[in-house]
CSV table of C-alpha atoms in Angstrom, one decimal:
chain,number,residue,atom,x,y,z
A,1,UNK,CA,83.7,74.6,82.0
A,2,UNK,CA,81.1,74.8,79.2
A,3,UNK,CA,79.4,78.3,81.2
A,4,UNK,CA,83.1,79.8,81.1
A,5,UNK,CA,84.2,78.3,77.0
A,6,UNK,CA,80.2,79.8,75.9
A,7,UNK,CA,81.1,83.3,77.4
A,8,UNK,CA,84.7,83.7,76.6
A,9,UNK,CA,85.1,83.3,72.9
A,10,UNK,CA,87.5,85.0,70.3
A,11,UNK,CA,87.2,88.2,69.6
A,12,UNK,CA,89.0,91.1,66.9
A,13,UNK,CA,89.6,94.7,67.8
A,14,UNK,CA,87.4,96.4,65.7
A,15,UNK,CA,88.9,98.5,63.0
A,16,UNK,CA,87.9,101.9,64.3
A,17,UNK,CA,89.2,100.8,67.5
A,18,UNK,CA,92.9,99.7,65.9
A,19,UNK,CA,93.0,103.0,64.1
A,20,UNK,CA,93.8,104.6,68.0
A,21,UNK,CA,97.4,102.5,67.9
A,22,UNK,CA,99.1,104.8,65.6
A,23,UNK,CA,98.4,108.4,67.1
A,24,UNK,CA,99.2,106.8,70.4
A,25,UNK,CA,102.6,105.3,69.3
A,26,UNK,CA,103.6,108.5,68.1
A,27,UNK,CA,102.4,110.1,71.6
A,28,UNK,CA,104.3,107.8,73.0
A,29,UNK,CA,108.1,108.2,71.1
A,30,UNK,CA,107.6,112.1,71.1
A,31,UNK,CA,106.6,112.4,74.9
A,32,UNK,CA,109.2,109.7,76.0
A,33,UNK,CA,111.6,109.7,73.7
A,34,UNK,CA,114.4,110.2,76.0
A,35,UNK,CA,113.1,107.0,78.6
A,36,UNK,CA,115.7,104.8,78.8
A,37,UNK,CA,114.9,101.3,78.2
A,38,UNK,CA,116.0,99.9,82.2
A,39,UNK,CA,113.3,102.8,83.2
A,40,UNK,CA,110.3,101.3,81.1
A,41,UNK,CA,110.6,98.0,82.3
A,42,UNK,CA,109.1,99.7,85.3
A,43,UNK,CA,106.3,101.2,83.3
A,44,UNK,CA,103.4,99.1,85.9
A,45,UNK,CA,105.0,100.5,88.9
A,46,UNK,CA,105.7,103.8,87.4
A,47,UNK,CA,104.1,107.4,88.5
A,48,UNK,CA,104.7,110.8,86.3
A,49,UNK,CA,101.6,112.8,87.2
A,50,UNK,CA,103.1,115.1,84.7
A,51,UNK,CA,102.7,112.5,82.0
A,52,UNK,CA,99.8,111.2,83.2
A,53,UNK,CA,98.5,115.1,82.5
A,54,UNK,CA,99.5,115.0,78.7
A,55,UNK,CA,97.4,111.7,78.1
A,56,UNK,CA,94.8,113.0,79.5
A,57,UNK,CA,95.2,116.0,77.2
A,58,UNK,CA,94.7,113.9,74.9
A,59,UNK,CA,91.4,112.8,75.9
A,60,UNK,CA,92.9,108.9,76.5
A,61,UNK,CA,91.6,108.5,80.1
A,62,UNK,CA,88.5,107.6,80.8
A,63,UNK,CA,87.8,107.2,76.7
A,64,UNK,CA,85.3,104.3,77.0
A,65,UNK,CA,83.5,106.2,79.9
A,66,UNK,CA,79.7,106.9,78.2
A,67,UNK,CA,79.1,110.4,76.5
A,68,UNK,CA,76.3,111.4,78.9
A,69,UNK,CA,78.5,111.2,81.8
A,70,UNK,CA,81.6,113.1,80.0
A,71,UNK,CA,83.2,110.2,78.9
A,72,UNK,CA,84.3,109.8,75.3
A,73,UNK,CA,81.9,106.6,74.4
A,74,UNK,CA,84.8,104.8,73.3
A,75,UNK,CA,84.6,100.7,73.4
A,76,UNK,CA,86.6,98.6,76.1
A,77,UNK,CA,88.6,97.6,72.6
A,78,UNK,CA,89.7,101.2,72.9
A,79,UNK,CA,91.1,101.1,76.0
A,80,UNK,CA,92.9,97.7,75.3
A,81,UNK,CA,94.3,99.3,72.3
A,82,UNK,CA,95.9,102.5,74.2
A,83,UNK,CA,96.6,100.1,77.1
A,84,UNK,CA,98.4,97.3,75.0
A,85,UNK,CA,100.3,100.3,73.5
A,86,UNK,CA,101.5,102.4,77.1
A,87,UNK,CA,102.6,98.8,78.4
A,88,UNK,CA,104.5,98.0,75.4
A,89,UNK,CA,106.3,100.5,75.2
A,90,UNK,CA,107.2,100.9,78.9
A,91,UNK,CA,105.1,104.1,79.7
A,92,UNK,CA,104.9,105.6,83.6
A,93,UNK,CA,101.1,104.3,84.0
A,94,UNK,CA,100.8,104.0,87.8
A,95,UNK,CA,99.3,108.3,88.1
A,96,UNK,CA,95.8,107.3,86.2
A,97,UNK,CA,95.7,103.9,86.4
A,98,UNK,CA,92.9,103.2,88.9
A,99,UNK,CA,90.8,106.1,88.1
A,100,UNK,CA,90.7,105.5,84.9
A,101,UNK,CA,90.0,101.6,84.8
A,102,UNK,CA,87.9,101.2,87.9
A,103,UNK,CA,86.7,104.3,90.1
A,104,UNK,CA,85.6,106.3,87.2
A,105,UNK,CA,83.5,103.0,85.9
A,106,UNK,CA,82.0,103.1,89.5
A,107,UNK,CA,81.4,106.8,89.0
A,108,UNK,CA,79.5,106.9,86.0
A,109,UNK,CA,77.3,103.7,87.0
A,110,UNK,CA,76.5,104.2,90.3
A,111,UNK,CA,77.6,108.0,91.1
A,112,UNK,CA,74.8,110.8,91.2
A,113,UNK,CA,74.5,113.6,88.3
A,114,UNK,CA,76.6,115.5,91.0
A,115,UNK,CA,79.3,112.9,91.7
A,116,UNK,CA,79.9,112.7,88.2
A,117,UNK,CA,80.2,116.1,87.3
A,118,UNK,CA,82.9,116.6,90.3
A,119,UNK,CA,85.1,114.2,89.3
A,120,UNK,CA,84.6,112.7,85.9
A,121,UNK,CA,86.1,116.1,84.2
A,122,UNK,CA,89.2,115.6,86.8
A,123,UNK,CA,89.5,112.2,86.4
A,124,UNK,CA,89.8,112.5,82.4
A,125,UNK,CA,91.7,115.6,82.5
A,126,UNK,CA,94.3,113.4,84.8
A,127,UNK,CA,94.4,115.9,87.5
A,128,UNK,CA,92.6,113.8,89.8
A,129,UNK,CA,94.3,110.6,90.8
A,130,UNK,CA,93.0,107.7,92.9
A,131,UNK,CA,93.9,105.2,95.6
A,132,UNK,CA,92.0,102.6,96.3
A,133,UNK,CA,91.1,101.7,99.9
A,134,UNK,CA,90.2,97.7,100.3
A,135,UNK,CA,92.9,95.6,102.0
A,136,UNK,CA,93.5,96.0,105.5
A,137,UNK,CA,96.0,95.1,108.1
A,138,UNK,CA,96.1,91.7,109.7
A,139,UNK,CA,93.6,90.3,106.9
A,140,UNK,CA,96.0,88.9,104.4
A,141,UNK,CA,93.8,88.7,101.2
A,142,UNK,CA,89.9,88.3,103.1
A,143,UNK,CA,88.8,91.6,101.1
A,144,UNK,CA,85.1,90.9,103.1
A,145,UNK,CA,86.7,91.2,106.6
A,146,UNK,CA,86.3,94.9,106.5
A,147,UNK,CA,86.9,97.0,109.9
A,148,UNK,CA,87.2,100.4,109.1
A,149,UNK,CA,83.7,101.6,110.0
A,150,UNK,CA,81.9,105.4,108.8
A,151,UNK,CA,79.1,106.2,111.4
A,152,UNK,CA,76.4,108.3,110.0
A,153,UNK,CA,76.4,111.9,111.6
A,154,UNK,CA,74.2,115.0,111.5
A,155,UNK,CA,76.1,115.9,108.0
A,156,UNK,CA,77.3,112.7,106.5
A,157,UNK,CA,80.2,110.0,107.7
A,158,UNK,CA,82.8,109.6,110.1
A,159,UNK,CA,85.1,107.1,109.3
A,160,UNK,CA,88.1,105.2,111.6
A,161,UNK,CA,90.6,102.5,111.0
A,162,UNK,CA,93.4,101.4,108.7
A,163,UNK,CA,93.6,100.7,105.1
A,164,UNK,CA,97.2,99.0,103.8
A,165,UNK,CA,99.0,98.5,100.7
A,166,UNK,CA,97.1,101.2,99.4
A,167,UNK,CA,99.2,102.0,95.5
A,168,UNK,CA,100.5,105.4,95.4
A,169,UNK,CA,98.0,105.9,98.3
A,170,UNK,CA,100.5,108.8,99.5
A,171,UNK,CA,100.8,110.4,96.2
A,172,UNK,CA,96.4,110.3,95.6
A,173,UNK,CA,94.6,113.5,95.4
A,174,UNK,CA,91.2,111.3,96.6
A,175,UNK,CA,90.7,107.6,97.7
A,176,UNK,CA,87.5,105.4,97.2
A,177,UNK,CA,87.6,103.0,100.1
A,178,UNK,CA,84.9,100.2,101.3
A,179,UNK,CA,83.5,100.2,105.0
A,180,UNK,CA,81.6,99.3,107.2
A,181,UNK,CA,78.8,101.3,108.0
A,182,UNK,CA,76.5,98.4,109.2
A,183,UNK,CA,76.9,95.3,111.1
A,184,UNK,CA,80.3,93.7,111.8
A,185,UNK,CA,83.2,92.1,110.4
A,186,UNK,CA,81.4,88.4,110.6
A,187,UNK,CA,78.7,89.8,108.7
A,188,UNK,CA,80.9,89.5,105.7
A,189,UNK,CA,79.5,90.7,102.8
A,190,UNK,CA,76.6,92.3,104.7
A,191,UNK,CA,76.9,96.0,105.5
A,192,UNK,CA,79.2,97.4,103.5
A,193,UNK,CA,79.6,100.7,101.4
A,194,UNK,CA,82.0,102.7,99.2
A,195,UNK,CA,83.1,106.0,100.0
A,196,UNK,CA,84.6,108.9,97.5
A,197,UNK,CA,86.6,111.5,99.9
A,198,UNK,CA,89.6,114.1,99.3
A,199,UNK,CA,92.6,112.9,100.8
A,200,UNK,CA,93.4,116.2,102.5
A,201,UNK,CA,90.7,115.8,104.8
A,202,UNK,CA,91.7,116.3,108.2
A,203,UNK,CA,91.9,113.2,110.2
A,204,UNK,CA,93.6,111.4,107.1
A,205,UNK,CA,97.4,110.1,107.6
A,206,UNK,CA,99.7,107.8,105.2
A,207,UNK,CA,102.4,105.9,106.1
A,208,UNK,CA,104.7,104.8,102.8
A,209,UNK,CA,105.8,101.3,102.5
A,210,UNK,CA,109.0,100.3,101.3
A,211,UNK,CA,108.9,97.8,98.8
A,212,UNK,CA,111.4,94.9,97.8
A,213,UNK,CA,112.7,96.9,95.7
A,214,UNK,CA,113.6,100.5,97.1
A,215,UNK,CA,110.2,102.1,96.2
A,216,UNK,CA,107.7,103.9,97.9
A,217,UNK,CA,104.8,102.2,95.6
A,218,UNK,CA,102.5,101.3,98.3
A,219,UNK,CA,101.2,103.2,102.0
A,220,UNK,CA,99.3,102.6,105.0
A,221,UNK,CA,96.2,105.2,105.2
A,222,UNK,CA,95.0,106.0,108.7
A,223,UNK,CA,91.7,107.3,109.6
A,224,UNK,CA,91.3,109.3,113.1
A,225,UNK,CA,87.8,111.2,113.2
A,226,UNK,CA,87.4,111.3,109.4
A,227,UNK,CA,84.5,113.4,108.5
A,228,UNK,CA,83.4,113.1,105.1
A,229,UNK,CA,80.1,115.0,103.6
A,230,UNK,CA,76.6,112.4,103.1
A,231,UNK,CA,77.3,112.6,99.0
A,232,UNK,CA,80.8,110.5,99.8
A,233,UNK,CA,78.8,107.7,99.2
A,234,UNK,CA,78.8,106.1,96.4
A,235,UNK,CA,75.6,104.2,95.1
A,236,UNK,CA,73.2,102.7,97.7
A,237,UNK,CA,74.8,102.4,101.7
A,238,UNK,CA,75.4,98.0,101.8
A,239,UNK,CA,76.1,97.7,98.3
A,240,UNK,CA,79.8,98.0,98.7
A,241,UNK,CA,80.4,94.8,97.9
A,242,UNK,CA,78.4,94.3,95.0
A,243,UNK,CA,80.3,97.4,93.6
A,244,UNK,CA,84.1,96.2,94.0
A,245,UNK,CA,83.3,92.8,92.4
A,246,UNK,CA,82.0,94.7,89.2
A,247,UNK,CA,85.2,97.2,89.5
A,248,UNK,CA,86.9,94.0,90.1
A,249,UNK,CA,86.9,92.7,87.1
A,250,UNK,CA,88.0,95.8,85.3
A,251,UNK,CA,91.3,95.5,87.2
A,252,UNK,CA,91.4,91.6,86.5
A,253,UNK,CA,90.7,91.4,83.1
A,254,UNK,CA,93.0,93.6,80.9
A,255,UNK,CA,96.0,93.1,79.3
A,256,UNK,CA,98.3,95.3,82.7
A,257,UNK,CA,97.6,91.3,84.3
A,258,UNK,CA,99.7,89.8,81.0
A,259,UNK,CA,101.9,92.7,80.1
A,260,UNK,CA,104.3,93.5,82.9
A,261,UNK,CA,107.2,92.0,82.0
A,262,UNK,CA,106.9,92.7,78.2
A,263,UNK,CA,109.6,95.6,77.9
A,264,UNK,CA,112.4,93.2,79.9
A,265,UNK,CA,111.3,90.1,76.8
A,266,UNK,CA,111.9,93.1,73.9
A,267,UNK,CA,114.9,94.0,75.8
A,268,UNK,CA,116.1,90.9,75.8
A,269,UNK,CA,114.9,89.5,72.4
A,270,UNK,CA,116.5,92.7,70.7
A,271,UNK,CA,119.7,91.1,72.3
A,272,UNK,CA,119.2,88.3,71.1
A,273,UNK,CA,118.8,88.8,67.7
A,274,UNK,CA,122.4,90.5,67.5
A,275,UNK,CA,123.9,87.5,68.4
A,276,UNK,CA,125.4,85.6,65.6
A,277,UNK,CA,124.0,81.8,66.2
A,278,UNK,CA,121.6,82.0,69.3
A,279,UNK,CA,120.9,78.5,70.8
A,280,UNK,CA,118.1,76.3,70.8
A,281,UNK,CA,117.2,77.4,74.3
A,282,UNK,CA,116.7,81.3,73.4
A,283,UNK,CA,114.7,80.1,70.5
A,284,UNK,CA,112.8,78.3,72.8
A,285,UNK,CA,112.1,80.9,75.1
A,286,UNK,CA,111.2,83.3,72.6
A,287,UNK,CA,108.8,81.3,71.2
A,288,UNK,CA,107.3,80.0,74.5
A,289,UNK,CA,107.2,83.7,75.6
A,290,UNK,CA,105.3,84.7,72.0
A,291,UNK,CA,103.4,81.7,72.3
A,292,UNK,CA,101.6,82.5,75.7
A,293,UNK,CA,101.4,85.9,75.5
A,294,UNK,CA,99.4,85.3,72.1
A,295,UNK,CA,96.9,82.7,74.0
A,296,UNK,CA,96.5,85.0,76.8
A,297,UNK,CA,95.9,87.9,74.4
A,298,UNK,CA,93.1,85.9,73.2
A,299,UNK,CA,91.5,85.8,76.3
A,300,UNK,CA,92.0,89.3,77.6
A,301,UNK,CA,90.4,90.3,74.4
A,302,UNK,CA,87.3,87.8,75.0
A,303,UNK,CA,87.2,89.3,78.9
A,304,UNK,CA,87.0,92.3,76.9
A,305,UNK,CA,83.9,91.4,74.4
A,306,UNK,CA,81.9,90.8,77.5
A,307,UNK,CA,82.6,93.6,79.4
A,308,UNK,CA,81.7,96.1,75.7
A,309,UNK,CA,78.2,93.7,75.9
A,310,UNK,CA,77.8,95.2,79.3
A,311,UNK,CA,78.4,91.5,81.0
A,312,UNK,CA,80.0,91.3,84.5
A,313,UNK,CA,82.7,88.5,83.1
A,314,UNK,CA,84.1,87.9,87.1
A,315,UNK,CA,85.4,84.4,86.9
A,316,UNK,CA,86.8,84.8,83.4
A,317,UNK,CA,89.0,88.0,84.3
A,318,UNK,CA,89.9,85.8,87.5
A,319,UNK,CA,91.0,83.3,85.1
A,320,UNK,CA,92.6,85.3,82.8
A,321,UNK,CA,94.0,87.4,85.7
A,322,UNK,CA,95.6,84.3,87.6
A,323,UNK,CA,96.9,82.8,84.1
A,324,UNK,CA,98.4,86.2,83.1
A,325,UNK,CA,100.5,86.7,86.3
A,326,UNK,CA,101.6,83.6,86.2
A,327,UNK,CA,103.0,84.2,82.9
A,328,UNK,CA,104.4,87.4,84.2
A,329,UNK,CA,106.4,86.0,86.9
A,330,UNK,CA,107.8,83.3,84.4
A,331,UNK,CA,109.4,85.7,81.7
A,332,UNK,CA,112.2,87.1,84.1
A,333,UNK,CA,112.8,83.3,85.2
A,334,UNK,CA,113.0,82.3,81.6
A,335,UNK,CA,115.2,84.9,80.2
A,336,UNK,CA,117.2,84.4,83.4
A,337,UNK,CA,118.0,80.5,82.4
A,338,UNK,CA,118.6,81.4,78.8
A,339,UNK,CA,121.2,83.8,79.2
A,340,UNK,CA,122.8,81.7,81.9
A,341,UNK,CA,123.4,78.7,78.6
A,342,UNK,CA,124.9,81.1,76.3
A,343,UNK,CA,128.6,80.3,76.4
A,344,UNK,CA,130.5,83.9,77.6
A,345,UNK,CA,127.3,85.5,77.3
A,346,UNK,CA,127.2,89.0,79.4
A,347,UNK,CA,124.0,91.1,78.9
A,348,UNK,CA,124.2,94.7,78.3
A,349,UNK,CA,123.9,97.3,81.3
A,350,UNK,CA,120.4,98.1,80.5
A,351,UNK,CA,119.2,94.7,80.1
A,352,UNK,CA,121.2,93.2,83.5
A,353,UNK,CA,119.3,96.1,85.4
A,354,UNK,CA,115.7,95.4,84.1
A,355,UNK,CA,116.5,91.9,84.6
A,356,UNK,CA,117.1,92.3,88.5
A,357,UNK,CA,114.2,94.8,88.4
A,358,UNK,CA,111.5,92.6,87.3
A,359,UNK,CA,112.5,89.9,89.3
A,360,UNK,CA,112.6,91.5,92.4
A,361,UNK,CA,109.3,92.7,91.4
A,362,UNK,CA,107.6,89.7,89.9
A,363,UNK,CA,106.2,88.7,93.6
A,364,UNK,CA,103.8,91.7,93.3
A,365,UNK,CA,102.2,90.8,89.8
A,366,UNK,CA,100.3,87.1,91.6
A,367,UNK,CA,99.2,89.6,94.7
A,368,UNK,CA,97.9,92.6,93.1
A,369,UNK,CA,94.5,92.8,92.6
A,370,UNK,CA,93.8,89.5,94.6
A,371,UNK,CA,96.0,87.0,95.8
A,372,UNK,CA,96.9,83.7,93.2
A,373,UNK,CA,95.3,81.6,96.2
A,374,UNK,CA,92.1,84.1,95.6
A,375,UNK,CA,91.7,83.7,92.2
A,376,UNK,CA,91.4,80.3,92.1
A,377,UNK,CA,88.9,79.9,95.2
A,378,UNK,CA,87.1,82.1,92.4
A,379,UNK,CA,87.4,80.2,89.6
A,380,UNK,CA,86.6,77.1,91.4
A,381,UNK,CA,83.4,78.4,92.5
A,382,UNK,CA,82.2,79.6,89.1
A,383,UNK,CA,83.4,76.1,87.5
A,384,UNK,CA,81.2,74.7,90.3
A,385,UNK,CA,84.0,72.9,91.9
A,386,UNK,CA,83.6,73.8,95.5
């Protein structure tokens, strides 16, 4: 515990950094002004690549990417700023989402001169979108037991198998998937790469999936004869898995893994506050639901100091990741029991349907990103407890 409590300390968002919120609030009420309040309580889940367009017009993806790769050479406390901000409000996220917080990281640290300039520029501009290609079927959450396999031909890779629960995967103008292109699934670890590839390649095939509730969020992708040029790798061939435990941590880390049931809590406390004398128990909740979401704020922020000192912080975003969905899953359940002790109490349309949207969700926030069960093999390891 003292390794994680030395590395994870408090941290403020510098002032230049704080200066971002206002421009991006008022981004924000001018280009969604009309968003109804039932529709951003799905902001996580969201995709508007027409949106997703305007913020990158604004040069807000890919911000703390590094100048001399064509980023803006912003700081992580940037990006939690403008983050903190689109989740608050309720904003359609889904379109940039991995691009911007984890493939174009990978880009710009391990990508060629040539990579970069091909997709950086689309990345930022938020006309290229990403899916992200690691679990697979029959694995459950055992991200090593890779089986999709890219065999080296005469003019790069040919890639078969599956990839599942791919986000949006249907909807993605290019994937970055790990394989196989050594070695097999026993080896683990061992053997594994990262490929960049267009997803209108020919051989490439998505199957949506339809989620609990009535979305088509996630997809199979199949692969059938793939072939993919030699620069669709990314970084050295076997270092795949070195690569998604640094991206990793950029998915684990920020404040989407506290903040996805934040509109439904403003929702409801802006209910609450109308009613004459709330009872103990919604002051209660409202103050247990301010209360964590400050501690966990904390940490996401501390994640966030390490990563702008250019640490790989992996057990403390599992941490914070694992605490933070836990937290997510508990507002709806909260909000739930309060309204049920309010005497005649009978919650307004939009707050009844982000209510039963967020809970049917909720299941997703402890998966995504690596399974609750995951995390804490994780965190046990780094706290040298197994």
């Amino acid at each position: 515990m003292t390794s994680l409590l030395s590395t994870l300390s408090l941290a403020g968002i510098p002032p230049e950094d704080e200066a971002l919120r206002a421009p991006v609030r008022d981004f924000l009420h001018s280009e969604l002004r009309d968003y109804p309040p039932h529709l951003r309580a799905r902001s996580i889940g969201a995709h508007d690549a027409a949106f997703t367009r305007a913020l990158g017009a604004q040069g807000w993806i890919g911000m703390n990417l590094p100048e001399d790769v064509g980023g803006a050479g912003r700081s992580h406390f940037a990006r939690f700023v403008l983050t903190e901000e689109l989740l608050s409000f309720g904003a359609p996220v889904v379109a940039h989402w991995t691009a911007d917080r984890q493939t174009a990281q990978l880009i710009a640290r391990y990508g060629t001169p040539a990579q970069r300039a091909r997709y950086i520029p689309g990345i930022r501009a938020g006309e290229i979108v990403f899916g992200i290609g690691l679990s697979e079927p029959d694995t459950g959450s055992d991200l090593a037991s890779v089986r999709t396999r890219a065999v080296p031909t005469a003019t790069g890779w040919r890639i078969n198998g599956r990839k599942i629960w791919t986000t949006n995967g249907h909807r993605a103008s290019h994937m970055c998937a790990l394989v196989r292109t050594s070695g097999t699934a026993e080896d683990r670890h061992k053997g594994l790469s990262q490929l960049i590839f267009d997803m209108k390649t020919p051989g490439i095939s998505t199957r949506p999936i339809l989620n609990i509730v009535g979305e088509e969020e996630f997809c199979e992708v199949l692969f059938e004869d793939v072939d993919v040029p030699a620069d669709a790798l990314i970084g050295e061939e076997g270092d795949g898995w070195k690569q998604v435990t640094a991206e990793l941590a950029f998915e684990r880390s920020g404040c989407e893994r506290i903040y996805s049931s934040v509109v439904l809590a403003d929702i409801w406390l802006d209910e609450m506050r109308a009613l004459e004398n709330p009872p103990q128990i919604v002051v209660d909740m409202a103050g247990r639901i301010a209360g964590r979401l400050s501690v966990l704020r904390a940490m996401s922020l501390g994640v966030c100091a390490c990563l702008d000192a250019g640490q790989n912080p992996e057990l403390e975003a599992s941490l914070v990741k694992d605490l933070g969905t836990e937290f997510e899953q508990e507002v709806p359940n909260w909000i739930a029991e309060a309204n049920a002790s309010i005497p005649g109490f009978r919650p307004s349309r939009e707050l009844a349907l982000a209510l039963a949207y967020v809970t049917q969700y909720a299941p997703v926030f402890s998966i995504r990103g690596g399974s609750r069960h995951i995390m804490r093999g994780m965190i046990a390891r780094g706290l040298g407890l197994r």
